[in-house]
């Protein structure tokens, strides 16, 4: 079953095909693409269920629009308004939904729930973010870099701040697409060892540099994300965390130390004045809205790959 669960489980060729297909399809896109679904559209006659146990703007809307542009139909569900959130098991839910729909996208908490769904479903499953990973985002990030700067292989990517779920998928992408990765953040928020070890096993340079001004000098791509992810909001001591993270804020002073051609990405939503200042996110190195747009293009490519089993 062609699931899209995590980037380390796929082949480099599959990932490369998904990115190339997205870049080529975007070039061919008509300005009014919502209206152009033909009988031969890849998702014609297909129904996709999307389960969102956490909020989402980009993932939810870009998948919904992408499904429709490819000729399919979508249902948006949340754990709390189905029996999934009230005691029905994931495996029973997977078996039932597989009798109704052709593909399931899930944004949830524990990554085990994603794998339990995939193990029991007879239709492809797409990971729309878990506490641990966010592979669709990292594919859009690779696509955006390659559109703007050419091949990402061999380039230097710097992640600043919290070594979170998006950072983990960036490490998977580093291993698969062959780019070098540096993390600069508080030691207690380093990416989990299993993601660092995975990237290291692929013969790329993986560094931890606690000095952001040194780390930024060689970066071709500078990335950050919120200092508190959705699953952490309740448990955090904000003041202590803020204090730990403030040296890693992406502000004008820090970014002025980067190369002229370096670009800045943030998966969004951004908390201006915390992990990034407005002058940077609205500044000339920022490509955050191209990155957000590319969620649509890459997700259409992922949907086609899952439904057709090839591109
Ligand atoms: N970047 C991202 O996944 O955004 P949403 O939470 O809005 O889907
Ligand atoms: N790390 C963030 C990403 C949001 C798209 C979170 O999990 O909340």
Coordinates of C-alpha atoms and ligand atoms in Angstrom, one line a residue:
X1 CA 0.0 0.0 0.0
X2 CA 1.6 3.3 -1.0
X3 CA 1.3 5.1 2.3
X4 CA 3.0 8.5 2.9
X5 CA 4.0 8.2 6.5
X6 CA 7.6 9.3 7.0
X7 CA 10.3 10.4 4.5
X8 CA 12.9 7.9 5.8
X9 CA 10.6 5.0 4.8
X10 CA 10.5 5.9 1.1
X11 CA 13.2 5.6 -1.6
X12 CA 15.2 8.7 -2.7
X13 CA 13.8 8.2 -6.2
X14 CA 10.2 8.2 -5.0
X15 CA 10.8 11.5 -3.1
X16 CA 12.6 13.0 -6.0
X17 CA 9.8 12.0 -8.4
X18 CA 7.2 13.6 -6.1
X19 CA 9.1 16.9 -6.0
X20 CA 9.8 17.0 -9.8
X21 CA 6.2 16.2 -10.5
X22 CA 5.0 19.0 -8.3
X23 CA 7.4 21.6 -9.9
X24 CA 6.4 20.5 -13.4
X25 CA 2.7 20.5 -12.6
X26 CA 2.9 24.0 -11.0
X27 CA 4.5 25.3 -14.2
X28 CA 1.6 23.9 -16.2
X29 CA -1.1 25.2 -13.9
X30 CA -3.8 27.3 -15.4
X31 CA -4.6 30.5 -13.5
X32 CA -8.1 29.2 -12.9
X33 CA -7.1 25.7 -12.0
X34 CA -10.0 25.0 -9.6
X35 CA -12.3 24.9 -12.7
X36 CA -10.3 22.5 -14.8
X37 CA -10.9 19.0 -13.5
X38 CA -11.5 16.7 -16.4
X39 CA -12.8 13.2 -16.6
X40 CA -9.2 12.0 -16.7
X41 CA -8.2 13.9 -13.5
X42 CA -6.3 11.5 -11.3
X43 CA -8.7 11.6 -8.4
X44 CA -11.9 11.5 -10.5
X45 CA -14.4 9.4 -8.6
X46 CA -12.2 9.2 -5.5
X47 CA -13.2 10.3 -2.0
X48 CA -10.6 11.4 0.6
X49 CA -11.3 11.6 4.4
X50 CA -9.2 14.0 6.4
X51 CA -9.1 13.6 10.1
X52 CA -7.9 16.6 12.0
X53 CA -7.3 16.2 15.8
X54 CA -5.4 19.5 15.9
X55 CA -6.0 22.9 14.3
X56 CA -4.7 23.6 10.7
X57 CA -5.0 26.3 8.1
X58 CA -2.4 25.4 5.4
X59 CA -2.6 21.5 5.5
X60 CA -6.3 21.4 5.7
X61 CA -7.1 24.0 3.0
X62 CA -4.3 23.0 0.6
X63 CA -5.3 19.3 0.8
X64 CA -9.0 20.1 0.4
X65 CA -8.3 22.4 -2.6
X66 CA -5.8 20.0 -4.1
X67 CA -8.2 17.0 -3.9
X68 CA -10.8 19.1 -5.7
X69 CA -8.4 20.3 -8.3
X70 CA -7.5 16.7 -9.0
X71 CA -11.1 15.8 -9.5
X72 CA -11.8 14.1 -6.1
X73 CA -14.1 14.9 -3.2
X74 CA -13.1 15.4 0.5
X75 CA -14.7 14.9 3.9
X76 CA -13.2 16.7 6.9
X77 CA -13.6 14.9 10.2
X78 CA -12.2 15.5 13.7
X79 CA -11.5 12.9 16.4
X80 CA -14.0 14.6 18.7
X81 CA -16.9 14.5 16.4
X82 CA -16.4 10.8 15.4
X83 CA -16.4 7.7 17.7
X84 CA -12.6 7.8 17.4
X85 CA -12.4 10.4 20.1
X86 CA -14.9 8.6 22.3
X87 CA -13.4 5.1 22.7
X88 CA -13.7 3.4 19.3
X89 CA -10.3 1.8 18.5
X90 CA -8.1 3.2 15.7
X91 CA -8.0 -0.3 14.1
X92 CA -11.8 -0.6 13.9
X93 CA -12.0 3.0 12.6
X94 CA -9.4 2.2 9.9
X95 CA -11.3 -0.9 8.8
X96 CA -14.6 0.9 8.6
X97 CA -13.3 4.0 6.8
X98 CA -11.5 1.8 4.3
X99 CA -15.0 0.5 3.2
X100 CA -16.1 4.1 2.4
X101 CA -13.2 6.2 1.2
X102 CA -10.2 5.8 -1.1
X103 CA -7.5 7.6 1.0
X104 CA -7.2 9.0 4.5
X105 CA -5.1 12.0 5.7
X106 CA -4.6 12.3 9.4
X107 CA -3.2 15.0 11.7
X108 CA -3.0 13.6 15.2
X109 CA -1.0 13.5 18.4
X110 CA 1.0 10.3 19.0
X111 CA 2.8 8.9 16.0
X112 CA 1.8 5.4 17.1
X113 CA -1.8 6.3 16.1
X114 CA -0.7 7.1 12.6
X115 CA 1.0 3.7 12.3
X116 CA -1.9 1.8 13.8
X117 CA -4.2 3.4 11.3
X118 CA -1.9 2.5 8.4
X119 CA -1.5 -1.1 9.7
X120 CA -5.3 -1.6 9.7
X121 CA -6.4 0.4 6.7
X122 CA -6.9 -1.0 3.2
X123 CA -6.4 2.4 1.6
X124 CA -3.3 4.8 1.6
X125 CA -2.7 6.9 4.6
X126 CA -1.0 10.3 4.6
X127 CA 0.7 11.8 7.6
X128 CA -0.6 15.4 8.0
X129 CA 1.6 16.0 11.1
X130 CA 2.1 14.2 14.4
X131 CA 3.8 15.3 17.6
X132 CA 7.0 13.7 16.1
X133 CA 7.0 14.6 12.4
X134 CA 5.6 16.6 9.5
X135 CA 6.8 15.1 6.2
X136 CA 4.4 17.0 3.8
X137 CA 5.9 20.2 5.1
X138 CA 9.5 19.1 4.5
X139 CA 8.6 18.1 0.9
X140 CA 7.2 21.6 0.3
X141 CA 10.4 23.1 1.8
X142 CA 12.6 21.0 -0.6
X143 CA 10.4 22.0 -3.5
X144 CA 10.6 25.7 -2.6
X145 CA 14.4 25.6 -2.2
X146 CA 14.9 23.9 -5.6
X147 CA 12.5 26.2 -7.5
X148 CA 14.4 29.2 -6.1
X149 CA 18.0 28.1 -5.8
X150 CA 18.4 24.8 -7.8
X151 CA 19.4 21.4 -6.4
X152 CA 19.4 21.1 -2.6
X153 CA 21.9 18.3 -2.6
X154 CA 25.1 19.4 -0.9
X155 CA 23.6 22.7 0.4
X156 CA 23.8 23.8 4.0
X157 CA 20.5 24.0 6.0
X158 CA 20.4 25.7 9.4
X159 CA 17.6 25.0 11.9
X160 CA 17.3 27.5 14.8
X161 CA 15.3 27.1 18.0
X162 CA 13.3 24.1 18.9
X163 CA 14.3 20.7 17.5
X164 CA 10.6 19.8 17.0
X165 CA 8.4 17.7 14.6
X166 CA 9.2 19.8 11.5
X167 CA 12.9 19.7 12.4
X168 CA 12.7 15.9 12.6
X169 CA 11.2 15.6 9.1
X170 CA 13.9 18.1 7.9
X171 CA 16.5 15.6 9.2
X172 CA 14.8 12.8 7.3
X173 CA 14.8 15.0 4.2
X174 CA 18.5 15.9 4.7
X175 CA 19.3 12.1 4.6
X176 CA 17.2 11.4 1.6
X177 CA 18.0 14.5 -0.5
X178 CA 21.6 14.7 0.6
X179 CA 21.9 18.2 2.2
X180 CA 24.0 19.2 5.2
X181 CA 22.1 20.0 8.5
X182 CA 23.1 22.2 11.4
X183 CA 21.0 22.7 14.5
X184 CA 21.5 25.7 16.7
X185 CA 19.3 25.9 19.8
X186 CA 19.3 25.2 23.6
X187 CA 20.8 21.8 24.3
X188 CA 17.6 20.6 26.0
X189 CA 15.7 21.1 22.8
X190 CA 18.1 19.3 20.5
X191 CA 16.4 17.1 17.9
X192 CA 15.8 13.5 19.1
X193 CA 18.9 11.4 18.7
X194 CA 17.1 8.9 16.3
X195 CA 16.6 11.7 13.7
X196 CA 20.2 13.0 14.1
X197 CA 21.5 9.4 13.8
X198 CA 19.4 8.7 10.7
X199 CA 20.8 11.8 8.9
X200 CA 24.4 11.0 10.0
X201 CA 24.0 7.4 8.6
X202 CA 23.5 9.0 5.1
X203 CA 27.0 10.5 4.8
X204 CA 26.0 14.1 5.1
X205 CA 27.4 16.7 7.5
X206 CA 25.2 16.9 10.7
X207 CA 26.3 19.5 13.2
X208 CA 25.1 21.0 16.5
X209 CA 26.4 24.5 17.0
X210 CA 25.2 26.4 20.0
X211 CA 26.5 29.7 18.6
X212 CA 23.8 31.0 16.1
X213 CA 26.1 33.8 14.7
X214 CA 28.7 31.2 13.8
X215 CA 26.2 28.7 12.5
X216 CA 24.4 31.1 10.2
X217 CA 27.5 32.1 8.2
X218 CA 27.6 29.2 5.8
X219 CA 23.8 28.6 5.6
X220 CA 22.1 28.5 2.2
X221 CA 18.7 28.0 3.9
X222 CA 17.8 29.3 7.4
X223 CA 14.7 27.7 9.1
X224 CA 12.8 28.1 12.3
X225 CA 9.4 27.3 13.7
X226 CA 7.2 28.1 16.7
X227 CA 8.8 27.8 20.1
X228 CA 5.8 25.8 21.4
X229 CA 4.1 23.2 19.2
X230 CA 0.4 22.5 19.4
X231 CA 0.8 19.4 21.5
X232 CA 2.9 21.2 24.1
X233 CA 0.8 24.3 24.7
X234 CA -0.7 23.2 28.0
X235 CA 2.4 21.8 29.6
X236 CA 4.9 24.5 29.0
X237 CA 6.4 27.0 31.4
X238 CA 6.5 29.8 28.8
X239 CA 8.7 32.2 30.6
X240 CA 11.5 29.7 31.2
X241 CA 11.2 28.4 27.6
X242 CA 11.3 32.0 26.1
X243 CA 14.4 32.8 28.1
X244 CA 16.2 29.7 26.8
X245 CA 15.2 30.3 23.2
X246 CA 15.6 34.1 22.8
X247 CA 19.3 33.8 21.8
X248 CA 18.1 31.8 18.8
X249 CA 15.4 34.3 17.6
X250 CA 15.8 35.0 13.8
X251 CA 16.1 38.8 13.8
X252 CA 17.7 41.4 11.6
X253 CA 21.0 41.3 13.5
X254 CA 21.3 37.6 13.2
X255 CA 20.2 37.3 9.6
X256 CA 22.6 40.1 8.5
X257 CA 25.4 37.6 9.2
X258 CA 24.2 35.2 6.6
X259 CA 25.3 35.0 2.9
X260 CA 23.5 37.4 0.4
X261 CA 21.9 34.5 -1.4
X262 CA 20.6 32.7 1.8
X263 CA 16.9 32.3 2.1
X264 CA 14.6 32.1 5.2
X265 CA 11.8 29.6 5.6
X266 CA 9.1 29.1 8.3
X267 CA 6.4 26.5 8.0
X268 CA 3.8 29.0 9.6
X269 CA 1.9 29.8 11.7
X270 CA 4.6 32.3 12.9
X271 CA 4.6 34.1 16.2
X272 CA 6.1 37.4 15.2
X273 CA 8.4 38.8 17.9
X274 CA 9.1 35.4 19.3
X275 CA 11.0 32.9 17.1
X276 CA 11.2 35.5 14.2
X277 CA 10.8 39.2 14.0
X278 CA 8.6 41.0 11.4
X279 CA 11.5 42.6 9.6
X280 CA 12.9 39.2 8.8
X281 CA 9.6 37.4 7.9
X282 CA 8.6 40.3 5.7
X283 CA 12.2 40.9 4.5
X284 CA 13.9 40.2 1.3
X285 CA 15.4 36.8 2.3
X286 CA 12.0 35.4 3.4
X287 CA 10.2 33.0 1.1
X288 CA 7.5 31.9 3.5
X289 CA 4.5 32.6 1.3
X290 CA 6.1 30.7 -1.7
X291 CA 6.6 27.9 0.8
X292 CA 3.0 28.0 2.0
X293 CA 1.8 28.0 -1.7
X294 CA 3.9 25.0 -2.4
X295 CA 2.0 23.0 0.2
X296 CA -0.8 22.8 -2.4
X297 CA 1.5 21.7 -5.3
X298 CA 3.4 19.1 -3.3
X299 CA 0.3 17.7 -1.7
X300 CA -1.3 17.2 -5.1
X301 CA 1.8 15.3 -6.1
X302 CA 1.7 13.2 -2.9
X303 CA -2.0 12.4 -3.4
X304 CA -1.4 11.3 -7.0
X305 CA 1.5 9.1 -5.9
X306 CA -0.6 7.5 -3.2
X307 CA -3.7 6.9 -5.4
X308 CA -1.8 5.7 -8.6
X309 CA 1.2 4.0 -6.8
X310 CA 3.5 5.9 -9.2
X311 CA 3.8 9.3 -11.0
Ligands
LIG1 N1 2.6 24.5 8.3 C1 1.4 23.9 8.6 O1 1.3 22.7 8.6 O2 0.4 24.8 8.8 P1 -1.1 24.4 9.4 O3 -0.9 24.0 10.8 O4 -1.9 25.6 9.2 O5 -1.6 23.2 8.6
LIG2 N1 5.7 22.5 15.2 C1 4.4 23.1 14.9 C2 4.1 23.0 13.4 C3 2.8 23.5 13.0 C4 2.6 23.4 11.6 C5 3.3 22.3 15.7 O1 3.4 21.1 15.8 O2 2.5 22.9 16.3

